[in-house]
Amino acid sequence: MDVRIFINLSYGLYLIAFLLRDILWLRSVVILSCISMITYGVMMESTTMILWNSTFFLINLVQVILLMLERRPMVLDPYMETIYGAVFRALTRKEFDRLWNFGESKTFENTNICKEGTIPEYLMFLHGGKAEVVKNEQVIVGLGDYQFIGEMSFINDTTANTDVRVNEPALLQCWTRGELEELRIKHPTLYEKLLLILGQDLTRKITKSNN
């Protein structure tokens, strides 16, 4: 057998790898190229070629495994899956999990969680209980599960123009402005998707209050 077939095959695989845009496929083809080059090195009794290409093989194999683990579909628990399906489908499940963990779960009772004329401390997402939007001591609209609170102030960087009150215990996921700024810097695409979700939530509230 002409041993040159292996080195030519290796170079051909490298050429194919350079044409691929997906990094997982690129590294997979490089692994095949390394195998071909190792085979050539064994037949030519070249220890240097075997060692170098074995090193390249192992590096790319580890990276392929890491990429495959990273791309595995994320499975949420039933409770979080319900929240995700109700509001956050513009995100991937991994993005949703990342966003959620940037915040903190808090329980409020018998208090105004958002006060008119102030900048809310948190962007809040109600996922257990009820709240009321109040203006001049009049309830404008009731809020239930899977709605944001304080999103108008967050989007426009303005003070709240109503109170939001909770009477019975309400469970909210809360993000400070600092946490959201960190999110914007570290994950700008996720941040832009969050703004889209907030806009949709705000539109639903305006529609409901006008009916």
Short mmCIF file of C-alpha atoms in Angstrom, two decimals:
data_model
loop_
_atom_site.label_atom_id
_atom_site.label_comp_id
_atom_site.label_asym_id
_atom_site.label_seq_id
_atom_site.Cartn_x
_atom_site.Cartn_y
_atom_site.Cartn_z
CA MET A 1 0.00 0.00 0.00
CA ASP A 2 1.22 3.47 -0.85
CA VAL A 3 1.58 5.19 2.54
CA ARG A 4 1.24 8.59 0.91
CA ILE A 5 -2.49 8.04 0.72
CA PHE A 6 -2.71 8.70 4.47
CA ILE A 7 -0.87 12.01 4.44
CA ASN A 8 -2.87 13.15 1.39
CA LEU A 9 -6.07 12.09 3.13
CA SER A 10 -5.01 14.05 6.20
CA TYR A 11 -4.37 17.21 4.20
CA GLY A 12 -7.66 16.77 2.37
CA LEU A 13 -9.52 16.49 5.68
CA TYR A 14 -7.77 19.61 6.96
CA LEU A 15 -8.94 21.44 3.83
CA ILE A 16 -12.51 20.32 4.46
CA ALA A 17 -12.23 21.38 8.12
CA PHE A 18 -11.18 24.90 7.14
CA LEU A 19 -14.29 25.18 4.96
CA LEU A 20 -16.65 24.29 7.81
CA ARG A 21 -18.31 27.05 9.83
CA ASP A 22 -19.60 24.94 12.70
CA ILE A 23 -16.82 24.51 15.25
CA LEU A 24 -18.06 21.08 16.36
CA TRP A 25 -17.89 19.68 12.83
CA LEU A 26 -14.57 21.42 12.24
CA ARG A 27 -12.94 19.79 15.25
CA SER A 28 -14.48 16.41 14.38
CA VAL A 29 -12.93 16.48 10.92
CA VAL A 30 -9.59 17.56 12.40
CA ILE A 31 -9.73 14.47 14.63
CA LEU A 32 -10.10 12.29 11.54
CA SER A 33 -7.19 14.12 9.95
CA CYS A 34 -5.05 13.46 13.04
CA ILE A 35 -5.92 9.76 12.93
CA SER A 36 -4.82 9.62 9.31
CA MET A 37 -1.59 11.44 10.12
CA ILE A 38 -0.90 9.15 13.09
CA THR A 39 -1.38 6.14 10.82
CA TYR A 40 1.10 7.64 8.39
CA GLY A 41 3.54 8.27 11.24
CA VAL A 42 3.28 4.66 12.42
CA MET A 43 3.93 3.31 8.94
CA MET A 44 6.86 5.70 8.50
CA GLU A 45 8.09 4.98 12.04
CA SER A 46 8.12 8.69 12.80
CA THR A 47 7.85 9.16 16.57
CA THR A 48 7.70 12.93 16.26
CA MET A 49 4.74 12.81 13.89
CA ILE A 50 2.94 10.30 16.09
CA LEU A 51 3.45 12.32 19.28
CA TRP A 52 2.45 15.68 17.82
CA ASN A 53 -0.64 14.38 16.09
CA SER A 54 -1.65 12.32 19.11
CA THR A 55 -1.49 15.56 21.11
CA PHE A 56 -3.64 17.38 18.53
CA PHE A 57 -6.03 14.43 18.52
CA LEU A 58 -6.50 14.50 22.31
CA ILE A 59 -6.93 18.29 22.43
CA ASN A 60 -9.62 18.24 19.77
CA LEU A 61 -11.31 15.19 21.27
CA VAL A 62 -11.66 16.95 24.63
CA GLN A 63 -13.03 20.07 22.90
CA VAL A 64 -15.57 18.01 20.95
CA ILE A 65 -16.79 16.38 24.16
CA LEU A 66 -17.11 19.80 25.85
CA LEU A 67 -19.01 21.21 22.87
CA MET A 68 -21.40 18.26 22.84
CA LEU A 69 -22.06 18.67 26.57
CA GLU A 70 -22.65 22.40 26.08
CA ARG A 71 -25.12 21.78 23.27
CA ARG A 72 -27.16 19.18 25.10
CA PRO A 73 -30.78 20.29 25.41
CA MET A 74 -31.44 21.64 28.88
CA VAL A 75 -34.21 20.00 30.91
CA LEU A 76 -36.05 22.25 33.36
CA ASP A 77 -38.05 21.02 36.32
CA PRO A 78 -41.84 21.09 35.75
CA TYR A 79 -42.35 24.34 37.68
CA MET A 80 -39.65 26.23 35.78
CA GLU A 81 -40.78 24.68 32.49
CA THR A 82 -44.27 26.13 33.09
CA ILE A 83 -42.82 29.60 33.69
CA TYR A 84 -40.57 29.29 30.65
CA GLY A 85 -43.44 28.21 28.41
CA ALA A 86 -45.74 30.97 29.62
CA VAL A 87 -43.43 33.96 29.14
CA PHE A 88 -39.85 33.23 28.15
CA ARG A 89 -40.04 31.23 24.91
CA ALA A 90 -38.07 33.95 23.10
CA LEU A 91 -35.08 32.57 25.02
CA THR A 92 -33.49 29.17 24.85
CA ARG A 93 -33.88 27.14 28.03
CA LYS A 94 -30.23 27.74 28.85
CA GLU A 95 -30.68 31.48 28.40
CA PHE A 96 -33.77 31.38 30.60
CA ASP A 97 -31.89 29.50 33.31
CA ARG A 98 -29.02 32.01 33.10
CA LEU A 99 -31.41 34.97 33.33
CA TRP A 100 -33.32 33.46 36.23
CA ASN A 101 -30.15 32.78 38.22
CA PHE A 102 -28.99 36.36 37.77
CA GLY A 103 -31.87 37.32 40.06
CA GLU A 104 -33.12 36.34 43.50
CA SER A 105 -36.43 34.93 44.71
CA LYS A 106 -38.21 37.10 47.31
CA THR A 107 -41.54 36.91 49.12
CA PHE A 108 -43.55 40.10 49.84
CA GLU A 109 -46.70 40.56 51.93
CA ASN A 110 -48.86 43.55 52.90
CA THR A 111 -46.61 46.11 51.28
CA ASN A 112 -46.17 48.35 48.27
CA ILE A 113 -43.48 46.66 46.22
CA CYS A 114 -43.41 49.58 43.78
CA LYS A 115 -44.09 53.18 44.89
CA GLU A 116 -45.26 56.02 42.70
CA GLY A 117 -42.63 58.70 42.14
CA THR A 118 -39.70 56.42 42.97
CA ILE A 119 -37.36 54.34 40.85
CA PRO A 120 -38.08 50.69 41.69
CA GLU A 121 -35.23 48.88 43.37
CA TYR A 122 -35.92 45.76 41.33
CA LEU A 123 -37.31 44.54 38.07
CA MET A 124 -39.73 41.92 39.39
CA PHE A 125 -41.50 38.90 37.94
CA LEU A 126 -44.56 37.63 39.77
CA HIS A 127 -44.81 33.85 39.74
CA GLY A 128 -46.79 33.09 42.87
CA GLY A 129 -49.66 35.19 44.22
CA LYS A 130 -51.38 38.39 43.16
CA ALA A 131 -50.67 42.12 43.08
CA GLU A 132 -52.64 45.29 42.35
CA VAL A 133 -51.69 48.35 40.35
CA VAL A 134 -53.00 51.32 42.36
CA LYS A 135 -53.41 54.99 41.40
CA ASN A 136 -54.89 57.53 43.81
CA GLU A 137 -55.99 54.66 46.06
CA GLN A 138 -57.96 53.14 43.17
CA VAL A 139 -57.11 49.72 41.80
CA ILE A 140 -56.41 50.10 38.09
CA VAL A 141 -55.67 46.51 37.23
CA GLY A 142 -54.92 43.26 39.00
CA LEU A 143 -51.75 41.32 38.34
CA GLY A 144 -51.45 37.56 38.49
CA ASP A 145 -48.85 34.91 37.88
CA TYR A 146 -46.24 35.36 35.15
CA GLN A 147 -46.30 39.16 34.90
CA PHE A 148 -43.49 41.67 35.33
CA ILE A 149 -43.55 44.58 37.75
CA GLY A 150 -41.46 47.71 37.32
CA GLU A 151 -40.64 47.06 33.68
CA MET A 152 -41.76 50.52 32.51
CA SER A 153 -39.26 52.20 34.83
CA PHE A 154 -36.58 49.76 33.75
CA ILE A 155 -37.19 50.25 30.01
CA ASN A 156 -37.49 54.06 30.15
CA ASP A 157 -35.29 54.69 33.20
CA THR A 158 -38.06 56.76 34.79
CA THR A 159 -39.86 56.83 38.14
CA ALA A 160 -42.94 54.66 38.64
CA ASN A 161 -46.25 56.38 37.88
CA THR A 162 -48.35 54.02 40.02
CA ASP A 163 -48.10 51.96 43.18
CA VAL A 164 -48.04 48.19 43.03
CA ARG A 165 -49.36 46.54 46.16
CA VAL A 166 -49.42 42.98 47.44
CA ASN A 167 -51.71 41.97 50.29
CA GLU A 168 -51.30 38.23 50.68
CA PRO A 169 -47.85 36.59 50.30
CA ALA A 170 -46.53 36.91 46.77
CA LEU A 171 -43.45 35.21 45.33
CA LEU A 172 -41.35 37.28 42.93
CA GLN A 173 -38.08 36.82 41.07
CA CYS A 174 -36.16 40.08 41.48
CA TRP A 175 -33.27 41.57 39.53
CA THR A 176 -31.44 44.71 40.66
CA ARG A 177 -30.34 47.27 38.10
CA GLY A 178 -26.77 46.28 38.81
CA GLU A 179 -27.50 42.64 38.04
CA LEU A 180 -29.23 43.55 34.81
CA GLU A 181 -26.35 45.80 33.80
CA GLU A 182 -24.00 42.89 34.39
CA LEU A 183 -26.27 40.76 32.24
CA ARG A 184 -26.20 43.37 29.47
CA ILE A 185 -22.39 43.41 29.46
CA LYS A 186 -21.83 39.66 29.71
CA HIS A 187 -24.74 38.44 27.58
CA PRO A 188 -25.90 41.24 25.24
CA THR A 189 -28.02 38.97 23.04
CA LEU A 190 -29.87 37.62 26.07
CA TYR A 191 -30.37 41.17 27.33
CA GLU A 192 -31.93 42.26 24.02
CA LYS A 193 -34.30 39.30 24.14
CA LEU A 194 -35.29 40.29 27.68
CA LEU A 195 -36.19 43.78 26.45
CA LEU A 196 -38.43 42.18 23.81
CA ILE A 197 -40.17 40.07 26.46
CA LEU A 198 -40.67 43.13 28.68
CA GLY A 199 -42.18 45.06 25.78
CA GLN A 200 -44.63 42.23 25.11
CA ASP A 201 -45.61 42.10 28.79
CA LEU A 202 -46.15 45.86 28.87
CA THR A 203 -48.34 45.69 25.76
CA ARG A 204 -50.53 43.03 27.35
CA LYS A 205 -50.96 45.15 30.48
CA ILE A 206 -51.95 48.26 28.50
CA THR A 207 -54.44 46.26 26.45
CA LYS A 208 -55.95 44.74 29.60
CA SER A 209 -56.25 48.11 31.39
CA ASN A 210 -58.03 49.66 28.37
CA ASN A 211 -60.65 46.93 28.20
#
